[in-house]
Every structure is written in structure tokens, then in C-alpha cells.
Short mmCIF file of C-alpha atoms (C1' of nucleotides) in Angstrom, two decimals:
data_model
loop_
_atom_site.label_atom_id
_atom_site.label_comp_id
_atom_site.label_asym_id
_atom_site.label_seq_id
_atom_site.Cartn_x
_atom_site.Cartn_y
_atom_site.Cartn_z
CA UNK A 224 19.93 5.72 -13.18
CA UNK A 225 23.29 5.75 -14.91
CA UNK A 226 22.90 9.44 -15.75
CA UNK A 227 21.96 10.18 -12.16
CA UNK A 228 25.06 8.37 -10.99
CA UNK A 229 27.26 10.27 -13.43
CA UNK A 230 26.03 13.57 -12.02
CA UNK A 231 26.02 12.69 -8.34
CA UNK A 232 29.48 11.17 -8.35
CA UNK A 233 30.90 14.64 -8.88
CA UNK A 234 28.72 16.23 -6.22
CA UNK A 235 28.34 13.87 -3.28
CA UNK A 236 31.80 12.53 -2.41
CA UNK A 237 33.25 14.49 0.48
CA UNK A 238 29.85 15.64 1.72
CA UNK A 239 29.23 14.90 5.41
CA UNK A 240 25.70 14.04 6.56
CA UNK A 241 24.42 16.36 9.29
CA UNK A 242 20.79 15.30 9.68
CA UNK A 243 18.10 13.19 8.08
CA UNK A 244 14.32 13.23 8.04
CA UNK A 245 12.15 10.44 6.66
CA UNK A 246 8.57 9.31 6.87
CA UNK A 247 7.32 5.82 6.16
CA UNK A 248 9.29 2.60 6.59
CA UNK A 249 8.14 1.63 3.11
CA UNK A 250 10.37 4.28 1.58
CA UNK A 251 13.09 4.13 4.23
CA UNK A 252 13.00 0.98 6.38
CA UNK A 253 15.90 1.78 8.70
CA UNK A 254 15.46 2.61 12.37
CA UNK A 255 16.37 5.97 13.91
CA UNK A 256 19.16 4.10 15.66
CA UNK A 257 20.66 2.97 12.35
CA UNK A 258 20.45 6.52 11.10
CA UNK A 259 22.15 7.87 14.18
CA UNK A 260 25.00 5.38 14.12
CA UNK A 261 25.69 4.86 10.43
CA UNK A 262 24.39 7.89 8.58
CA UNK A 263 24.73 11.01 10.73
CA UNK A 264 28.33 12.21 10.62
CA UNK A 265 29.27 9.84 7.81
CA UNK A 266 31.14 11.12 4.79
CA UNK A 267 30.24 10.11 1.24
CA UNK A 268 33.09 8.14 -0.33
CA UNK A 269 31.76 6.89 -3.66
CA UNK A 270 28.67 6.85 -5.85
CA UNK A 271 28.06 3.67 -7.84
CA UNK A 272 25.31 1.88 -9.72
CA UNK A 273 24.30 -1.75 -10.12
CA UNK A 274 21.32 -2.55 -12.32
CA UNK A 275 18.71 0.12 -11.46
CA UNK A 276 20.06 0.70 -7.97
CA UNK A 277 22.20 3.67 -6.96
CA UNK A 278 24.77 3.02 -4.24
CA UNK A 279 26.17 5.79 -2.08
CA UNK A 280 29.12 4.46 -0.10
CA UNK A 281 29.74 6.04 3.28
CA UNK A 282 32.72 6.23 5.61
CA UNK A 283 30.67 4.33 8.23
CA UNK A 284 31.07 1.13 6.16
CA UNK A 285 27.39 1.44 5.34
CA UNK A 286 25.90 2.44 2.01
CA UNK A 287 22.66 4.01 0.94
CA UNK A 288 21.04 1.81 -1.71
CA UNK A 289 18.34 3.59 -3.71
CA UNK A 290 15.78 2.22 -6.16
CA UNK A 291 13.54 4.81 -7.81
CA UNK A 292 11.10 2.30 -9.38
CA UNK A 293 8.51 4.14 -11.49
CA UNK A 294 8.24 7.62 -10.00
CA UNK A 295 11.21 8.14 -7.72
CA UNK A 296 13.36 11.23 -7.94
CA UNK A 297 16.69 12.19 -6.43
CA UNK A 298 17.17 15.90 -6.17
CA UNK A 299 20.40 17.45 -4.97
CA UNK A 300 20.10 21.08 -4.00
CA UNK A 301 23.14 23.06 -3.07
CA UNK A 302 21.92 26.12 -1.23
CA UNK A 303 24.66 28.64 -1.85
CA UNK A 304 24.86 32.10 -0.44
CA UNK A 305 26.01 35.17 -2.28
CA UNK A 306 28.58 35.91 0.38
CA UNK A 307 30.35 32.67 -0.33
CA UNK A 308 30.69 33.39 -4.01
CA UNK A 309 33.62 35.55 -4.90
CA UNK A 310 34.31 34.30 -8.37
CA UNK A 311 31.05 34.75 -10.16
CA UNK A 312 27.44 35.65 -9.88
CA UNK A 313 25.50 32.54 -9.04
CA UNK A 314 21.93 31.62 -8.50
CA UNK A 315 20.91 31.49 -4.88
CA UNK A 316 19.91 27.91 -5.43
CA UNK A 317 21.56 25.44 -7.72
CA UNK A 318 19.93 22.15 -8.27
CA UNK A 319 21.55 18.96 -9.42
CA UNK A 320 20.64 15.32 -9.62
CA UNK A 321 17.55 13.62 -10.86
CA UNK A 322 14.31 15.28 -10.02
CA UNK A 323 11.47 17.23 -11.40
CA UNK A 324 11.02 18.00 -15.09
CA UNK A 325 10.90 21.73 -14.61
CA UNK A 326 12.54 24.34 -12.48
CA UNK A 327 9.48 24.99 -10.38
CA UNK A 328 10.81 22.61 -7.77
CA UNK A 329 13.71 24.88 -6.90
CA UNK A 330 13.14 26.17 -3.42
CA UNK A 331 9.97 24.12 -3.08
CA UNK A 332 11.31 20.97 -1.51
CA UNK A 333 10.47 19.16 0.60
CA UNK A 334 6.96 18.65 -0.70
CA UNK A 335 4.23 16.07 -0.16
CA UNK A 336 6.09 13.34 -2.07
CA UNK A 337 9.35 13.82 -0.23
CA UNK A 338 10.13 10.53 1.50
CA UNK A 339 13.66 11.22 2.73
CA UNK A 340 15.68 14.40 3.13
CA UNK A 341 19.40 14.11 3.79
CA UNK A 342 21.11 17.30 4.88
CA UNK A 343 24.86 17.83 4.63
CA UNK A 344 27.18 20.00 6.69
CA UNK A 345 27.83 22.08 3.57
CA UNK A 346 24.18 23.11 3.56
CA UNK A 347 23.35 20.95 0.57
CA UNK A 348 20.33 18.62 0.62
CA UNK A 349 19.60 15.35 -1.11
CA UNK A 350 15.86 14.78 -1.46
CA UNK A 351 14.30 11.43 -2.28
CA UNK A 352 10.87 12.10 -3.71
CA UNK A 353 8.51 9.35 -4.77
CA UNK A 354 4.88 9.87 -5.61
CA UNK A 355 3.85 6.22 -5.75
CA UNK A 356 5.99 4.96 -2.85
CA UNK A 357 7.25 1.99 -4.86
CA UNK A 358 10.85 3.08 -4.54
CA UNK A 359 13.11 2.73 -1.54
CA UNK A 360 16.24 4.02 0.06
CA UNK A 361 17.96 1.78 2.59
CA UNK A 362 21.04 1.88 4.70
CA UNK A 363 22.94 -1.41 4.45
CA UNK A 364 26.41 -2.59 5.46
CA UNK A 365 28.48 -2.05 2.32
CA UNK A 366 30.02 -5.51 2.52
CA UNK A 367 26.58 -7.15 2.78
CA UNK A 368 25.04 -5.57 -0.30
CA UNK A 369 26.28 -8.18 -2.78
CA UNK A 370 24.75 -10.87 -0.53
CA UNK A 371 21.26 -9.42 -0.44
CA UNK A 372 18.52 -11.30 -2.28
CA UNK A 373 18.08 -8.44 -4.70
CA UNK A 374 21.72 -8.27 -5.73
CA UNK A 375 22.42 -11.99 -5.69
CA UNK A 376 19.98 -12.77 -8.43
CA UNK A 377 20.94 -9.94 -10.81
CA UNK A 378 22.28 -10.86 -14.23
CA UNK A 379 25.25 -9.13 -15.85
CA UNK A 380 25.43 -5.48 -16.83
CA UNK A 381 24.66 -5.20 -20.55
CA UNK A 382 27.36 -2.57 -21.08
CA UNK A 383 30.13 -4.33 -19.18
CA UNK A 384 33.17 -4.60 -21.45
CA UNK A 385 33.50 -8.28 -20.63
CA UNK A 386 29.92 -8.99 -21.70
CA UNK A 387 29.82 -10.35 -25.25
CA UNK A 388 27.14 -11.16 -27.81
CA UNK A 389 27.54 -14.85 -27.13
CA UNK A 390 27.20 -14.27 -23.38
CA UNK A 391 24.00 -12.40 -24.16
CA UNK A 392 22.64 -15.28 -26.27
CA UNK A 393 23.57 -17.79 -23.57
CA UNK A 394 21.70 -15.79 -20.94
CA UNK A 395 18.62 -15.35 -23.13
CA UNK A 396 18.55 -19.04 -23.98
CA UNK A 397 18.08 -19.84 -20.33
CA UNK A 398 14.49 -18.63 -20.85
CA UNK A 399 13.63 -20.49 -24.07
CA UNK A 400 9.87 -20.64 -23.55
CA UNK A 401 9.12 -17.07 -22.64
CA UNK A 402 8.75 -14.07 -24.89
CA UNK A 403 11.90 -12.19 -25.78
CA UNK A 404 10.38 -9.09 -24.17
CA UNK A 405 9.85 -10.88 -20.84
CA UNK A 406 13.42 -12.22 -21.03
CA UNK A 407 14.85 -8.74 -21.64
CA UNK A 408 12.90 -7.34 -18.71
CA UNK A 409 13.95 -10.17 -16.38
CA UNK A 410 16.64 -8.68 -14.16
CA UNK A 411 18.08 -12.10 -13.42
CA UNK A 412 18.81 -12.65 -17.11
CA UNK A 413 20.28 -9.21 -17.90
CA UNK A 414 20.35 -6.42 -15.31
CA UNK A 415 19.02 -2.96 -15.83
CA UNK A 416 16.85 -3.21 -18.94
CA UNK A 417 13.40 -1.70 -18.52
CA UNK A 418 10.36 -1.18 -20.70
CA UNK A 419 11.73 1.67 -22.80
CA UNK A 420 14.97 0.00 -23.86
CA UNK A 421 13.38 -3.38 -24.44
CA UNK A 422 10.89 -1.86 -26.89
CA UNK A 423 13.54 0.28 -28.57
CA UNK A 424 16.06 -2.53 -28.98
CA UNK A 425 13.46 -4.99 -30.29
CA UNK A 426 12.41 -2.47 -32.91
CA UNK A 427 16.07 -2.00 -33.86
CA UNK A 428 16.50 -5.75 -34.30
CA UNK A 429 13.13 -6.13 -36.10
CA UNK A 430 11.91 -8.68 -33.59
CA UNK A 431 8.30 -8.96 -32.47
CA UNK A 432 8.33 -8.79 -28.64
CA UNK A 433 6.07 -11.85 -28.29
CA UNK A 434 8.54 -14.09 -30.14
CA UNK A 435 9.63 -16.99 -27.96
CA UNK A 436 13.34 -16.91 -27.22
CA UNK A 437 13.87 -20.39 -28.66
CA UNK A 438 12.54 -19.22 -32.02
CA UNK A 439 15.30 -16.65 -32.39
CA UNK A 440 18.39 -17.51 -34.39
CA UNK A 441 21.88 -16.83 -33.09
CA UNK A 442 22.28 -14.01 -35.57
CA UNK A 443 18.99 -12.39 -34.50
CA UNK A 444 20.12 -12.52 -30.89
CA UNK A 445 23.43 -10.99 -31.85
CA UNK A 446 21.64 -8.17 -33.65
CA UNK A 447 19.47 -7.62 -30.59
CA UNK A 448 22.53 -7.48 -28.37
CA UNK A 449 24.07 -4.73 -30.50
CA UNK A 450 20.79 -2.80 -30.69
CA UNK A 451 20.42 -3.00 -26.92
CA UNK A 452 23.91 -1.66 -26.34
CA UNK A 453 23.26 1.05 -28.91
CA UNK A 454 20.05 2.35 -27.30
CA UNK A 455 21.53 2.22 -23.80
CA UNK A 456 24.62 4.18 -24.84
CA UNK A 457 22.57 6.66 -26.82
CA UNK A 458 20.28 7.26 -23.87
CA UNK A 459 23.17 7.80 -21.48
CA UNK A 460 24.58 10.32 -23.95
CA UNK A 461 21.23 12.11 -24.10
CA UNK A 462 20.91 12.36 -20.35
CA UNK A 463 18.42 9.52 -19.91
CA UNK A 464 14.74 9.05 -20.65
CA UNK A 465 13.13 11.83 -18.68
CA UNK A 466 9.45 11.99 -19.34
CA UNK A 467 7.45 12.97 -16.32
CA UNK A 468 9.51 12.46 -13.23
CA UNK A 469 13.14 12.01 -14.04
CA UNK A 470 15.85 14.57 -14.54
CA UNK A 471 19.37 14.03 -15.69
CA UNK A 472 22.26 14.52 -13.38
CA UNK A 473 22.88 18.19 -14.10
CA UNK A 474 19.32 19.14 -13.24
CA UNK A 475 18.19 19.04 -16.85
CA UNK A 476 15.65 16.76 -18.42
CA UNK A 477 17.10 13.81 -20.27
CA UNK A 478 16.27 13.90 -23.94
CA UNK A 479 16.40 10.28 -25.05
CA UNK A 480 12.65 10.02 -25.60
CA UNK A 481 12.98 12.62 -28.35
CA UNK A 482 15.13 10.05 -30.15
CA UNK A 483 12.92 7.07 -29.34
CA UNK A 484 11.69 5.29 -32.42
CA UNK A 485 8.69 3.37 -31.05
CA UNK A 486 8.33 3.97 -27.33
CA UNK A 487 5.18 6.06 -26.76
CA UNK A 488 5.04 6.79 -30.46
CA UNK A 489 1.89 4.80 -31.18
CA UNK A 490 -0.17 6.47 -33.88
CA UNK A 491 2.95 7.92 -35.49
CA UNK A 492 4.80 6.53 -38.50
CA UNK A 493 7.64 4.05 -38.09
CA UNK A 494 10.86 5.96 -38.85
CA UNK A 495 12.06 3.02 -40.93
CA UNK A 496 9.05 2.12 -43.09
CA UNK A 497 6.33 4.65 -42.37
CA UNK A 498 3.72 2.18 -41.17
CA UNK A 499 1.82 3.44 -38.13
CA UNK A 500 3.24 2.27 -34.80
CA UNK A 501 0.82 0.43 -32.55
CA UNK A 502 0.68 -0.26 -28.85
CA UNK A 503 -0.04 -3.77 -27.62
CA UNK A 504 0.31 -5.68 -24.38
CA UNK A 505 3.14 -8.20 -23.97
CA UNK A 506 4.47 -9.66 -20.73
CA UNK A 507 1.92 -7.52 -18.89
CA UNK A 508 3.51 -4.31 -20.12
CA UNK A 509 2.50 -1.67 -22.61
CA UNK A 510 4.54 -2.52 -25.71
CA UNK A 511 5.20 -0.43 -28.81
CA UNK A 512 5.92 -2.00 -32.17
CA UNK A 513 5.93 -1.37 -35.87
CA UNK A 514 3.53 -4.03 -37.19
CA UNK A 515 5.39 -4.11 -40.50
CA UNK A 516 9.00 -4.29 -39.28
CA UNK A 517 8.20 -6.57 -36.33
CA UNK A 518 6.16 -9.44 -37.71
CA UNK A 519 4.04 -11.46 -35.37
CA UNK A 520 5.62 -14.87 -34.75
CA UNK A 521 3.94 -17.95 -36.21
CA UNK A 522 2.95 -20.36 -33.46
"C1'" DC B 223 10.85 -25.58 -11.89
"C1'" DA B 224 9.32 -22.15 -15.66
"C1'" DC B 225 6.32 -18.86 -16.51
"C1'" DT B 226 2.36 -15.42 -15.95
"C1'" DT B 227 -0.57 -12.41 -13.40
"C1'" DG B 228 -1.94 -9.33 -9.77
"C1'" DA B 229 -0.66 -6.19 -6.09
"C1'" DC B 230 1.74 -2.45 -4.38
"C1'" DC B 231 0.62 3.39 -4.54
"C1'" DT B 232 -0.78 7.96 -6.32
"C1'" DG B 233 -1.91 10.83 -10.05
"C1'" DT B 234 -3.59 11.70 -14.62
"C1'" DC B 235 -6.10 11.12 -18.60
"C1'" DC B 236 -10.06 9.63 -21.30
"C1'" DG B 237 -14.86 8.38 -22.13
"C1'" DC B 238 -19.50 8.83 -20.52
"C1'" DT C 25 -17.44 19.13 -13.80
"C1'" DG C 26 -17.87 14.70 -11.92
"C1'" DC C 27 -17.13 9.85 -11.82
"C1'" DG C 28 -15.17 5.31 -13.08
"C1'" DG C 29 -11.73 2.77 -15.16
"C1'" DA C 30 -7.38 2.15 -17.37
"C1'" DC C 31 -2.84 3.16 -17.25
"C1'" DA C 32 2.15 4.67 -15.77
"C1'" DG C 33 9.44 3.94 -16.63
"C1'" DG C 34 9.53 -1.92 -11.62
"C1'" DT C 35 9.56 -5.69 -8.70
"C1'" DC C 36 7.52 -9.23 -5.78
"C1'" DA C 37 4.36 -12.80 -4.11
"C1'" DA C 38 1.08 -15.84 -5.40
"C1'" DG C 39 -1.00 -18.29 -8.96
"C1'" DT C 40 -1.17 -21.89 -12.96
#
DNA sequence: CACTTGACCTGTCCGC
DNA sequence: TGCGGACAGGTCAAGT
């Protein structure tokens, strides 16, 4: 989501919404009246992110809040005409934003998983596609967003400059009797960490994901904190973790998973010791570990 | 209260 | 090829 934000923040501000189409209230719960009053005619001011939610601030004092969940995509298509281009030869369609893993989507949206289509006066479109309908896009008063249930319970951003290793340990220690993996995935402890980065950071810190938080020493937690920051920064630099559905902000696939050391690498050798990586189930999630580097905790 | 499990959806993959 | 079941990057509600 951070890579999507990085791309869209250079593309959306200044765009004025001209029309919107949407289907089910599950993907877009607002009424046509909300759309008419707070979205149509509004200009995009800012693009931000909090946890896994993208925020598009509008001149109407409302914002679009977007959560992609497992299979959501945001695809920005700027339909440009040859007549408007004097400086260079350009493609008739340029696509930006997060979206489909290959270029076959160009010119083919909307499709059957398109939940919302926002059209701008410039002729550009922002498509919200979501195969599984877990994700959502909602129009909310900008000032109210921090007071929503979802935002109120979020923990700190792991890459915030003010967030230290001891802050991290303090947060984790609020969940002493759960597995470290469940604690990492709990958005009220730390915001924004999902299954990929929890597995990757635990491998980096040589911690078995089933280890109870209270069994971890302060120095282990500090190592985990640094490994978590490392994998998050690396992934942002590589354009995110595109696998099936996500694209990075410039319309390219993110490449982080090529650098992943355990995630979806079961059956392959651990890059540190060569022992075959296995996949297990922890905290109800598929979990990838090196059984040699990440020893099972004694109970 | 802390913690875990199932449900929400659709598509794909794997074994029979 | 067809069919059934398990599984998928996240979050809730309901359960223990």
C-alpha cells in the first residue's frame, strides 16, 4: 500500500472527479446522495496512507478511504490522445497505480471485478477492482476518519521515525501470552504488518513464529524490530510484494517476493543454512520457516 | 479480558 | 475433464 501511495500521490492531486460508478454496498457503502454531494466535482488534495488504508483527501472535506484486503487493486489509467501530445510519442493509454500483474488489463477495464470506477475531468480513470469483495472504498468526512473504530484501535507505524526498538518491545509485551506471529499481525499492536513481512522478519531474527511473546528476551525483540524495519524498507524499495494481484505505483509489478527468504519458498533451501524451508500453520495463517534457524519453542 | 477460530468471497490448484 | 477440498497477501464477529 505504501508503494501505491507513492505512485498515486504524484498522479491524483489536482484531478477533479467528474463521475462515479459503483456496484455493491459491500465494496462501496456510500449512497448516491453522498457521491453527488461530496465526490462529484471534488478535487483531490492529498494522497496518504495509514496502516493498510489509502486515504485520498478531497476538497469537499471528505476523503476516500480504501482497503484492498487480499485481492484489491487500484488502477489509474490516463487515457491520453495523440493530439494532446506535442513533446513526444506516447502510448494511447498509460496506466499507473496498483493493478494487474500484466499489461493485458490496459484498455480492458472495467471488467467483472471492477467495484468502483472514478472518472476525472482530465479523462483519467481510477478503477477499484477486487475479485473477492473483501476490500472496500468509502467516502468519509476527513475530520472523522481518526475517530472511526478502525483507525482508533491501530497501533503505531513501524517505520515512523519516532518509533523505537523499546517502543516496539513495549507494544509486543502487551500480548505476552500469544505467539509472536499473532502479535506482529495484530494491527492494534503494530499497524500495517501482514503475513509476508511477519514471516520474513521472524526468519531474519531467527525466531520461531509460535514462540510466546513473554519467552522472548529484550535483545531478541530488538533484533526483530530491526529485521522488521529492514524488510519493510526493502520491499518499498522493490516496489512492493506483487504476486498475483498487486502492481507497484508506476504500473509495474513489485519485485520484493524475488528477494523473499522464506515466504512461499517452502521446499527450497534456506538462504542462510541450506536446510529446506517448510510451511506450517500458526495463528491461523500459512507460515514459512527454516526449521533449523527457527527452533521450535520449548513449552 | 486475552486469545483463537470461523466467516466473509471468488478463483485456482491439486489429488482422485 | 470433472469434482471436491484446501488455500489465498486481511479483518471481524463469535467462540472458548
